[in-house]
Coordinates of C-alpha atoms in Angstrom, one line a residue:
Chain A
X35 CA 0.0 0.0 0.0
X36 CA 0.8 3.5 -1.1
X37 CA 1.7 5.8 2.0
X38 CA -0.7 8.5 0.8
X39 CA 0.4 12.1 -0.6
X40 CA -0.1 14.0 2.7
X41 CA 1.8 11.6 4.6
X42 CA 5.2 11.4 2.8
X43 CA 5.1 15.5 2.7
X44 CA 4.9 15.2 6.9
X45 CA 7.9 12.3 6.6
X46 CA 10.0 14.6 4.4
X47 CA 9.1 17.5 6.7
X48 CA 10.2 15.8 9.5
X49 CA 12.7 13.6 7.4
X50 CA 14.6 17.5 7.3
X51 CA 14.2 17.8 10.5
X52 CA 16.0 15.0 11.5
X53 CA 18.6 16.0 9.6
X54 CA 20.3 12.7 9.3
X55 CA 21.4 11.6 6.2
X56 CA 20.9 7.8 6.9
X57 CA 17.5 8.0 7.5
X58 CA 14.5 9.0 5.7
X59 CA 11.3 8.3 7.7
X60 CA 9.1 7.5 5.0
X61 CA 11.5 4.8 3.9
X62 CA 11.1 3.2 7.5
X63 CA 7.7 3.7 7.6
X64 CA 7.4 1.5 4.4
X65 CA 9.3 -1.1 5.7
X66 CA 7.5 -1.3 8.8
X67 CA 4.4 -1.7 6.6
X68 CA 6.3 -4.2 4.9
X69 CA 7.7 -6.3 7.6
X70 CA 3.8 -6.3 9.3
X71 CA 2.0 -7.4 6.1
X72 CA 4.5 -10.0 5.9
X73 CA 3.0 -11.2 9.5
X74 CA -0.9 -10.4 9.3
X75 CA -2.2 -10.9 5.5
X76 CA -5.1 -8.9 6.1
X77 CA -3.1 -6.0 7.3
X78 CA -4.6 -2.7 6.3
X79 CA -2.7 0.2 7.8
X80 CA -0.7 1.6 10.4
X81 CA -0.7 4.6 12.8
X82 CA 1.8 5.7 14.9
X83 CA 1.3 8.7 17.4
X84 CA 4.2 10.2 19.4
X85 CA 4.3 13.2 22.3
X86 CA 6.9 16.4 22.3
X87 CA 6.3 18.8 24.7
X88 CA 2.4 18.0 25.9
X89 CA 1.8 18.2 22.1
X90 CA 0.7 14.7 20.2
X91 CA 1.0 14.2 16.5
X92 CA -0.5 11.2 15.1
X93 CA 0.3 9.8 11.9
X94 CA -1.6 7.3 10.2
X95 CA -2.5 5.4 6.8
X96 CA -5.4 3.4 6.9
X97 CA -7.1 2.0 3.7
X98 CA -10.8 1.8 4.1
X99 CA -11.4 3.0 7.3
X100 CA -15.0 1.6 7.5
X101 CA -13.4 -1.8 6.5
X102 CA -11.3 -2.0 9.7
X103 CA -12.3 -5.2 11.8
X104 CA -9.1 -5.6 14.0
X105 CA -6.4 -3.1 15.4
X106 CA -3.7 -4.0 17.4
X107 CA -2.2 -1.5 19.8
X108 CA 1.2 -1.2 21.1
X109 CA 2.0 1.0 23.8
X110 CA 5.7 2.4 23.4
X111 CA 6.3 4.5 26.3
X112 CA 9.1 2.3 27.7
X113 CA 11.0 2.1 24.8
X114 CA 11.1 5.5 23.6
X115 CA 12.7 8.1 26.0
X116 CA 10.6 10.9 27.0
X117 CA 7.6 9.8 24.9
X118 CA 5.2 8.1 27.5
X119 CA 2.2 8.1 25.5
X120 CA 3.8 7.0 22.3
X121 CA 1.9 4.3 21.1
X122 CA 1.4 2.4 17.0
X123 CA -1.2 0.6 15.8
X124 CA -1.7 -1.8 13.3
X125 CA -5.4 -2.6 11.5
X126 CA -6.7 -5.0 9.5
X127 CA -9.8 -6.0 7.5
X128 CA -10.1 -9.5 9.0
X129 CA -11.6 -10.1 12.3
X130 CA -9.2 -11.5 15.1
X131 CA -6.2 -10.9 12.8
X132 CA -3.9 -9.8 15.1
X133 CA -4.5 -12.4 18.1
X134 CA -1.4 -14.6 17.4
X135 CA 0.9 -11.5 17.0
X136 CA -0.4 -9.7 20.0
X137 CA 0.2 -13.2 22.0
X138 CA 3.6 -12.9 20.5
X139 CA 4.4 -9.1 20.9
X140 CA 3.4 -9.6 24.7
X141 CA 5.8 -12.5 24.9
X142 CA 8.7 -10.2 23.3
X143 CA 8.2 -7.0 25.2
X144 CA 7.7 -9.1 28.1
X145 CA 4.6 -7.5 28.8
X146 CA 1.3 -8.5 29.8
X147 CA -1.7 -9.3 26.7
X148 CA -3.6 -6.7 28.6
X149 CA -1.0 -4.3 27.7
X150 CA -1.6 -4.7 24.0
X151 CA -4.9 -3.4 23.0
X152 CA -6.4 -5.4 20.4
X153 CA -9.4 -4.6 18.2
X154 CA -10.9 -0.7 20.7
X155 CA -9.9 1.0 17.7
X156 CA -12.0 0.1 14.9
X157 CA -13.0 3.8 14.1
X158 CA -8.8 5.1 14.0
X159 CA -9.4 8.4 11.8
X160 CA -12.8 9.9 13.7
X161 CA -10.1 9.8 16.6
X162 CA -6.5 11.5 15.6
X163 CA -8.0 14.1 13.3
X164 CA -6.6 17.0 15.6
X165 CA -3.2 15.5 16.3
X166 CA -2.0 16.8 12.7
X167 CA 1.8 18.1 11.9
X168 CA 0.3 21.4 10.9
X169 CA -1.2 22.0 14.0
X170 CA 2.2 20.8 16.2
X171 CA 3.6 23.4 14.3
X172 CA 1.3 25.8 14.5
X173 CA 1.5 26.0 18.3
X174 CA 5.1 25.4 18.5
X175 CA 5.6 28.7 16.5
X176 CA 3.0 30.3 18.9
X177 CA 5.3 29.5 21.4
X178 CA 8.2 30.9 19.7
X179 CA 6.6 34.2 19.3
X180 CA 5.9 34.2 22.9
X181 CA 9.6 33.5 23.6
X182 CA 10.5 36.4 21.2
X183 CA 8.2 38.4 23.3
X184 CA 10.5 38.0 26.5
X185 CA 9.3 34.1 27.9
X186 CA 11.2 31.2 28.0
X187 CA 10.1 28.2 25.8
X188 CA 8.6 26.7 29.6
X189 CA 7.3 30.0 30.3
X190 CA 5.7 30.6 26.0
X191 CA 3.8 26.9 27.1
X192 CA 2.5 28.7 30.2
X193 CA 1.4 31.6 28.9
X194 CA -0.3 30.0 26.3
X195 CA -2.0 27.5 28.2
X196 CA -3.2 30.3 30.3
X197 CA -4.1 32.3 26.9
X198 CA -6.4 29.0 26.0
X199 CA -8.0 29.0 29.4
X200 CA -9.0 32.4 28.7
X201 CA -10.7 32.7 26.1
X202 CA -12.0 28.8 26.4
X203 CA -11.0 28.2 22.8
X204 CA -8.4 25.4 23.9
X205 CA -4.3 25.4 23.0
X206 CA -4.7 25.4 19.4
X207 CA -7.2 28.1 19.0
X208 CA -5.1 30.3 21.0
X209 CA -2.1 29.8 19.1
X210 CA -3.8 30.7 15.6
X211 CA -5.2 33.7 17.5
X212 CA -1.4 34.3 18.7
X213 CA -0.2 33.8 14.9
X214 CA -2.5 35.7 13.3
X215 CA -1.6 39.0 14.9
X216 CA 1.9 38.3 13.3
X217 CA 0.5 36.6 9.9
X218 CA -3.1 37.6 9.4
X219 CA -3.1 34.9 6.2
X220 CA -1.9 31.8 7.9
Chain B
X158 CA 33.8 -65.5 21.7
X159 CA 34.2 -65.9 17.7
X160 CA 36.3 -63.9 15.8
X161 CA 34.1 -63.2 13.2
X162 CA 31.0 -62.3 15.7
X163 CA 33.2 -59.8 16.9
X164 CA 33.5 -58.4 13.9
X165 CA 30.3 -58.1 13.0
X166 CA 28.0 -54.8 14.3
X167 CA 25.4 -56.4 16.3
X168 CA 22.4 -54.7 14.0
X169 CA 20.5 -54.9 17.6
X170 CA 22.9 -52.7 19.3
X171 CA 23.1 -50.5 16.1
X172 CA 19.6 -49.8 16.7
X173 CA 19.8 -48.9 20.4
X174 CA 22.4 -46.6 20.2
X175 CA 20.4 -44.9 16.6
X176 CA 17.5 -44.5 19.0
X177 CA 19.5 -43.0 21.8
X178 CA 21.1 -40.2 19.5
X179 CA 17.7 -40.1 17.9
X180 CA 16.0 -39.2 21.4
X181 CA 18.8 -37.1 22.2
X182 CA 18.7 -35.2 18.8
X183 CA 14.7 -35.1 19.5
X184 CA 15.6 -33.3 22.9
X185 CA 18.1 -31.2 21.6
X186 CA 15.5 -29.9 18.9
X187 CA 12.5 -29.8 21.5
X188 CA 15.0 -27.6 24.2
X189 CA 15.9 -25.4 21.8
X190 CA 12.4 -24.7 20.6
X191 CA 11.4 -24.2 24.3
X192 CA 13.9 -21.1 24.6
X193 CA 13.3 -19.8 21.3
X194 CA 9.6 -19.3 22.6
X195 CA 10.5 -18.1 25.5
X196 CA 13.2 -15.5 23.7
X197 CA 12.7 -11.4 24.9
X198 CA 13.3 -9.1 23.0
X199 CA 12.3 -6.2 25.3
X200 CA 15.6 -5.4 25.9
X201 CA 17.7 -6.5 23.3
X202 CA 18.8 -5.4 19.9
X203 CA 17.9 -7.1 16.8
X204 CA 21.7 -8.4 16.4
X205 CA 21.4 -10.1 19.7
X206 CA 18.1 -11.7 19.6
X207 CA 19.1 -13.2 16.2
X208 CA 22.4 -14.2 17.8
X209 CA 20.3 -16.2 20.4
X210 CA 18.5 -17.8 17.4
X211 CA 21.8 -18.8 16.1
X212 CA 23.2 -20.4 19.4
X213 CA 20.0 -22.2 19.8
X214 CA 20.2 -23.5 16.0
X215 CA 23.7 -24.6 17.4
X216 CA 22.1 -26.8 20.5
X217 CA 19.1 -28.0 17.9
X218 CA 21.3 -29.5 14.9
X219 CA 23.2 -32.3 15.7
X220 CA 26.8 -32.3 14.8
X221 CA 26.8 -28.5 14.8
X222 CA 29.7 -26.5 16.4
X223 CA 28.2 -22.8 15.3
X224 CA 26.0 -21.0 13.8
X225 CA 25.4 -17.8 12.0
X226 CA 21.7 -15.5 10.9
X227 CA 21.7 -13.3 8.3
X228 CA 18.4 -11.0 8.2
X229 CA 18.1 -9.1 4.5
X230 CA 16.5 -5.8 4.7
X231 CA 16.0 -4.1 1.8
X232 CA 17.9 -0.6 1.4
X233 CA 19.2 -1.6 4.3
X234 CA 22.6 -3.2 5.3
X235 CA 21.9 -7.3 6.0
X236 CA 22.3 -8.0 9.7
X237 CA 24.7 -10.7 10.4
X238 CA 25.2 -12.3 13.3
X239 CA 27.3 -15.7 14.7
X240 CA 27.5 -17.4 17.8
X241 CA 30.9 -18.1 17.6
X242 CA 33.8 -16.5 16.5
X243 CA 34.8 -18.6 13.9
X244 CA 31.3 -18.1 12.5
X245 CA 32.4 -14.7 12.3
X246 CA 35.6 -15.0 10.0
X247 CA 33.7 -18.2 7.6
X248 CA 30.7 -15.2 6.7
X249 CA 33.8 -12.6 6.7
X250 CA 35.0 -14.6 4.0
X251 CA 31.5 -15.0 2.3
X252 CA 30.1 -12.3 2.5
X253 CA 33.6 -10.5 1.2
X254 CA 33.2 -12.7 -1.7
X255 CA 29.7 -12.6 -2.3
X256 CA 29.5 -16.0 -2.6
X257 CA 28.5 -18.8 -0.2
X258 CA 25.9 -21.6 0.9
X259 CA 23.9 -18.7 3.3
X260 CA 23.9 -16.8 0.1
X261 CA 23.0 -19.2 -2.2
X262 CA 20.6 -20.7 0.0
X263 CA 19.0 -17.2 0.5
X264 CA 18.9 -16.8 -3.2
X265 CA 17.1 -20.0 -4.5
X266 CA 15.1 -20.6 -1.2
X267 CA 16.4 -23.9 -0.5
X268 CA 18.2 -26.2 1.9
X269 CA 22.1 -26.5 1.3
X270 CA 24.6 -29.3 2.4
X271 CA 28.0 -29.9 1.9
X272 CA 30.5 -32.5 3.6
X273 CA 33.6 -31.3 2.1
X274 CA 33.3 -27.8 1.5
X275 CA 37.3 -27.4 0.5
X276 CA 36.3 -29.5 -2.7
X277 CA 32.9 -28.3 -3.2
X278 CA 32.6 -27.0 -6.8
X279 CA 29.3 -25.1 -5.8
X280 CA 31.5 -22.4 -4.1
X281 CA 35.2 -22.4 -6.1
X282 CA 36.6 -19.8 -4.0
X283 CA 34.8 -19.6 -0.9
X284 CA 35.0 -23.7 0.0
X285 CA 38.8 -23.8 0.0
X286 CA 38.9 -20.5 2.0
X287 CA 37.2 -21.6 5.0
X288 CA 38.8 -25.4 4.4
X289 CA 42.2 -24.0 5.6
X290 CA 40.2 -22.4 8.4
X291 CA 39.7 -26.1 9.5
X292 CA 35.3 -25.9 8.5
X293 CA 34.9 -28.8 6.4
X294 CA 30.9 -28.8 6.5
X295 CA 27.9 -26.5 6.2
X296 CA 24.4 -26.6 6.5
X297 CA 22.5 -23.2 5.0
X298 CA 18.9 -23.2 5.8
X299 CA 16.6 -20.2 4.4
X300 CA 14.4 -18.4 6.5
X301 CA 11.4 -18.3 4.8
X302 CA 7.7 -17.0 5.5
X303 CA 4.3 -16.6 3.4
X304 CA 5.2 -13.8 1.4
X305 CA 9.4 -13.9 1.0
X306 CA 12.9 -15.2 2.3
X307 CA 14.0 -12.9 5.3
X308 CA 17.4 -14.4 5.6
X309 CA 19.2 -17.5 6.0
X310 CA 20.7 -19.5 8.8
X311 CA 24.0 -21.2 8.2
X312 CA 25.3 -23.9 10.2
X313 CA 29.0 -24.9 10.2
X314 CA 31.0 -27.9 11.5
X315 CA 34.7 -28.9 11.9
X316 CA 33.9 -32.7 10.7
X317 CA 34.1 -33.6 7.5
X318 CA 30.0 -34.7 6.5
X319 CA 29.0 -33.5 9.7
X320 CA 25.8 -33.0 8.6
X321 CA 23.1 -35.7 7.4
X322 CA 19.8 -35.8 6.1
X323 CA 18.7 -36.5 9.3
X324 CA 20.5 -32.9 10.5
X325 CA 18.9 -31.0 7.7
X326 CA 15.9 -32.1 8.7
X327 CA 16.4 -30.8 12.2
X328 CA 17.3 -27.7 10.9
X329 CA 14.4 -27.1 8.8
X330 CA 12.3 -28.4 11.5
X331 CA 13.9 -25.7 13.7
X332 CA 13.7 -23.0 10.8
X333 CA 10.0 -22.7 11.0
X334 CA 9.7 -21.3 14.0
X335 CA 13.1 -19.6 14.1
X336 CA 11.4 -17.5 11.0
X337 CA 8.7 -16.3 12.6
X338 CA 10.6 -15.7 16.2
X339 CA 13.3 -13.6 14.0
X340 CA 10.2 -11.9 11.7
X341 CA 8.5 -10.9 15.0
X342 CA 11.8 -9.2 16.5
X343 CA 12.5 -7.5 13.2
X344 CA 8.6 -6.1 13.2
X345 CA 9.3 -4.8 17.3
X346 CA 13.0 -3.3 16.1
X347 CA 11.6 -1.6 13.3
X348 CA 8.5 -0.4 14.9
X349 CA 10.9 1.2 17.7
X350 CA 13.2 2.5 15.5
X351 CA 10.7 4.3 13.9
X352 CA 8.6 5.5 17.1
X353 CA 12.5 6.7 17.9
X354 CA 13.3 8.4 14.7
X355 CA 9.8 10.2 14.9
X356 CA 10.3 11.4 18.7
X357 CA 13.5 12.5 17.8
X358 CA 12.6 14.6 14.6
X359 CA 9.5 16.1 16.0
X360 CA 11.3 17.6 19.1
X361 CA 13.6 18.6 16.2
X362 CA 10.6 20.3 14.3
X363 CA 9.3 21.7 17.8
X364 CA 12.6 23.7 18.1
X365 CA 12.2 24.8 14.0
X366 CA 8.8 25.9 14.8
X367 CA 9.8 27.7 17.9
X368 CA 13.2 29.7 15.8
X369 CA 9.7 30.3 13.5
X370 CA 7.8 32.0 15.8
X371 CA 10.5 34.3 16.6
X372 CA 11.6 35.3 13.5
X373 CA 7.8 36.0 12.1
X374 CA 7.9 38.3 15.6
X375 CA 11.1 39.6 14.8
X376 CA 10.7 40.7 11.4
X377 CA 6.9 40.4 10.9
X378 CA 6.9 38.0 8.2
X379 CA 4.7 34.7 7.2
X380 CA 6.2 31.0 8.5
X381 CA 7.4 30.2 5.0
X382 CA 9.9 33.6 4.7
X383 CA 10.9 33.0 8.5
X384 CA 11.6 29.0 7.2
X385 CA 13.5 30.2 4.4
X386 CA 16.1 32.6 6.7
X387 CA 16.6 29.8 8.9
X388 CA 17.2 27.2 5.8
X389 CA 19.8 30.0 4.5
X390 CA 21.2 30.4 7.8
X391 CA 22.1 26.1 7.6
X392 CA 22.9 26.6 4.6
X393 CA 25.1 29.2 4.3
X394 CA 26.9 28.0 7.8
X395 CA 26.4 24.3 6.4
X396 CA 24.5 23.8 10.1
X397 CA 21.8 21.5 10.2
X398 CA 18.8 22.9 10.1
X399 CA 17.8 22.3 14.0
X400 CA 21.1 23.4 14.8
X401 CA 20.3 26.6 13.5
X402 CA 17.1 26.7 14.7
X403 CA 18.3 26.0 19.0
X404 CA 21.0 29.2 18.4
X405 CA 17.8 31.6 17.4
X406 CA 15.8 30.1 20.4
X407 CA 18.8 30.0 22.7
X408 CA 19.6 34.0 21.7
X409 CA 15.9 35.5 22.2
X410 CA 16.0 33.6 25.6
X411 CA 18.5 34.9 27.0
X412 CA 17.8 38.3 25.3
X413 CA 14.8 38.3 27.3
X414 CA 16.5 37.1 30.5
X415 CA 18.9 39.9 29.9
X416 CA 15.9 42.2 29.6
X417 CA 14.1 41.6 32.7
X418 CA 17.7 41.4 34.8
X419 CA 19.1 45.1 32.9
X420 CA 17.4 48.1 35.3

């Protein structure tokens, strides 16, 4: 499966970012995607969702959504520093597809099945539709024209938080708010 | 006792001791499988977990004295592991040749054996090599699944015909499972790799987004002129880009510290 369009621009985005020339993150994501449609035949996409400073980004590829009859759920926290809620998920069209591998994946990250959650996300897009690149950036740069106006990075997070509270809009409609007296065409 | 019943094998004692090394072979196989199920990989690499697939392929085939894995990954450079050090220098040699049973057993998907590998016209160059190293027989099993070969395990042995059908039976028997336990751990590595790489190049982006902010502030520009400064700035300085990005964010902070400190 295709990663779609939208996707590979985030990868290459954050590909940059990385700034490593060994790695290019929509590479790994297709061999990820590889390696699991290898294992589960029914396999029908991936998501992966990651935490930087109280802010989540989810990322995922799913082809037809309505088709999903199984997700698999792998909580990451442990093995990625400083990410607690990181988590990916895998889905497929076939129900029960991922019971063997969750048996498995429990055995190999020595962690209970419980841990795993298999098939509570059968609706995986209605869910992560906020936790978009664009809007990481958005309030990171909110942030960084708080700091510009005499906070630290800590301090930009608290004002903005405090910002959100205010008008009730949440963190995200206070940093386009923020922006927009700086770039009134966002 | 007669000289000519000495001489002759007892076919009844043949078939006792056949059994014993057959049940011990059997045990060997059925211990081996036991730990591979049981293999973690919560806290190892990839490199070692396959290495513990090799040493157990090691305890499972008879007449084995070590074992190497290769995983392929494509775009990717192979993994290739031994659990002994003489492993080590045999795949030196192959893989420095390009030429060997793991490779050729990779390749066409199919169980190699060889008794004699210093003669073996299958590898010209490679069999003499590892002959003077004092290996004399190989046993190269592919790892296969549903869909592809990820690799191959190779299994080598001082003796001369070390290996017999009965051994490359084993090892396929112990290949099945040995597939899926090294598929698995290459699904967990990658999966964390990537969770990894993406932590790492968002916190990356954060800091870009934040050097953003303070430029559009700064100059009152849009996000895409303030992105092109700081790309200029990395490029002109040949910086990477979040490099860049951290001096503009460390600067304004303590321009600001310095504000609220100056009377």
């Amino acid at each position: 499966m295709d990663i779609p369009a939208a996707l590979v621009a985030d990868l290459a985005t954050l590909t940059e970012a990385l700034g490593s020339g060994d790695v290019d993150l929509t590479a790994r994501l297709n061999a990820v995607n590889a390696s699991i449609s290898l294992a589960v035949a029914s396999w029908v996409g991936t998501a992966v969702s990651t935490t930087v400073g109280g802010q989540t980004v989810t990322f995922s590829m799913i082809k037809g959504v309505d088709g999903v009859r199984a997700s698999l759920l792998i909580p990451l926290g442990r093995h990625v520093a400083d990410s607690p809620g990181s988590w990916i998920a895998f889905y497929a069209s076939t129900p029960g597809a991922f019971v063997d591998l969750a048996a498995d994946f429990a055995y190999a990250l020595r962690a209970d099945l419980s841990d795993l959650v298999l098939d509570a996300d059968l609706a995986p897009q209605r869910e992560h539709s906020e936790h978009t690149l664009t809007n990481f950036s958005l309030i990171n740069r909110a942030i960084g024209i708080l700091v510009e106006d005499g906070h630290t990075v800590t301090g930009a997070r608290a004002e903005l938080t405090r910002r959100a509270s205010l008008a009730g809009g949440g963190l995200l409609g206070a940093a386009q708010s923020l922006v927009r007296t700086i770039d009134p065409e966002p | 006792m007669d000289d000519d019943e000495s001489a002759t094998p007892d076919p009844t004692h043949i078939d006792v001791v056949a059994s014993r090394q057959a049940a011990s072979d059997e045990d060997n196989l059925h211990a081996s499988l036991a730990a591979l199920a049981e293999l973690s990989t919560a806290k190892m690499e990839l490199a070692d977990v396959l290495t513990r697939v090799a040493e157990f392929a090691v305890q499972a085939v008879p007449g084995a004295d070590g074992a190497g894995l290769t995983l392929l990954e494509a775009g990717y450079h192979d993994t290739i592991v031994a659990s002994t050090p003489f492993v080590t220098q045999v795949d030196d040699i192959q893989y420095g040749l390009g030429d060997g049973p793991c490779i050729t057993a990779a390749k066409e998907r199919r169980t190699l054996r060889s008794g004699r590998l210093e003669s073996d016209p299958q590898w010209p160059e490679f069999g003499p090599r590892v002959g003077r190293l004092g290996v004399h027989s190989a046993l190269s099993i592919p790892l296969l699944t549903a869909d592809g070969v990820l690799g191959a395990m190779n299994i080598y042995a001082y003796e001369h015909d070390a290996f017999d059908e009965h051994a490359a039976h084993v090892g396929e028997l112990f290949a099945i499972p040995a597939a899926i336990a090294v598929q698995n751990a290459h699904v967990l590595a990658q999966t964390k790799r990537l969770a990894g790489q993406l932590q790492d190049a968002l916190t990356n982006r954060a800091t870009i987004d934040h050097a953003i902010g303070i430029l559009m502030s700064r100059i009152g520009c849009g996000p895409d002129e303030a992105f092109d400064r700081l790309r200029h700035m990395s490029q002109s300085e040949n910086l990477k880009l979040h490099v860049v990005a951290m001096r503009v964010v460390g600067e304004a902070v303590r321009r600001a510290r310095a504000r609220h400190t100056s009377p």
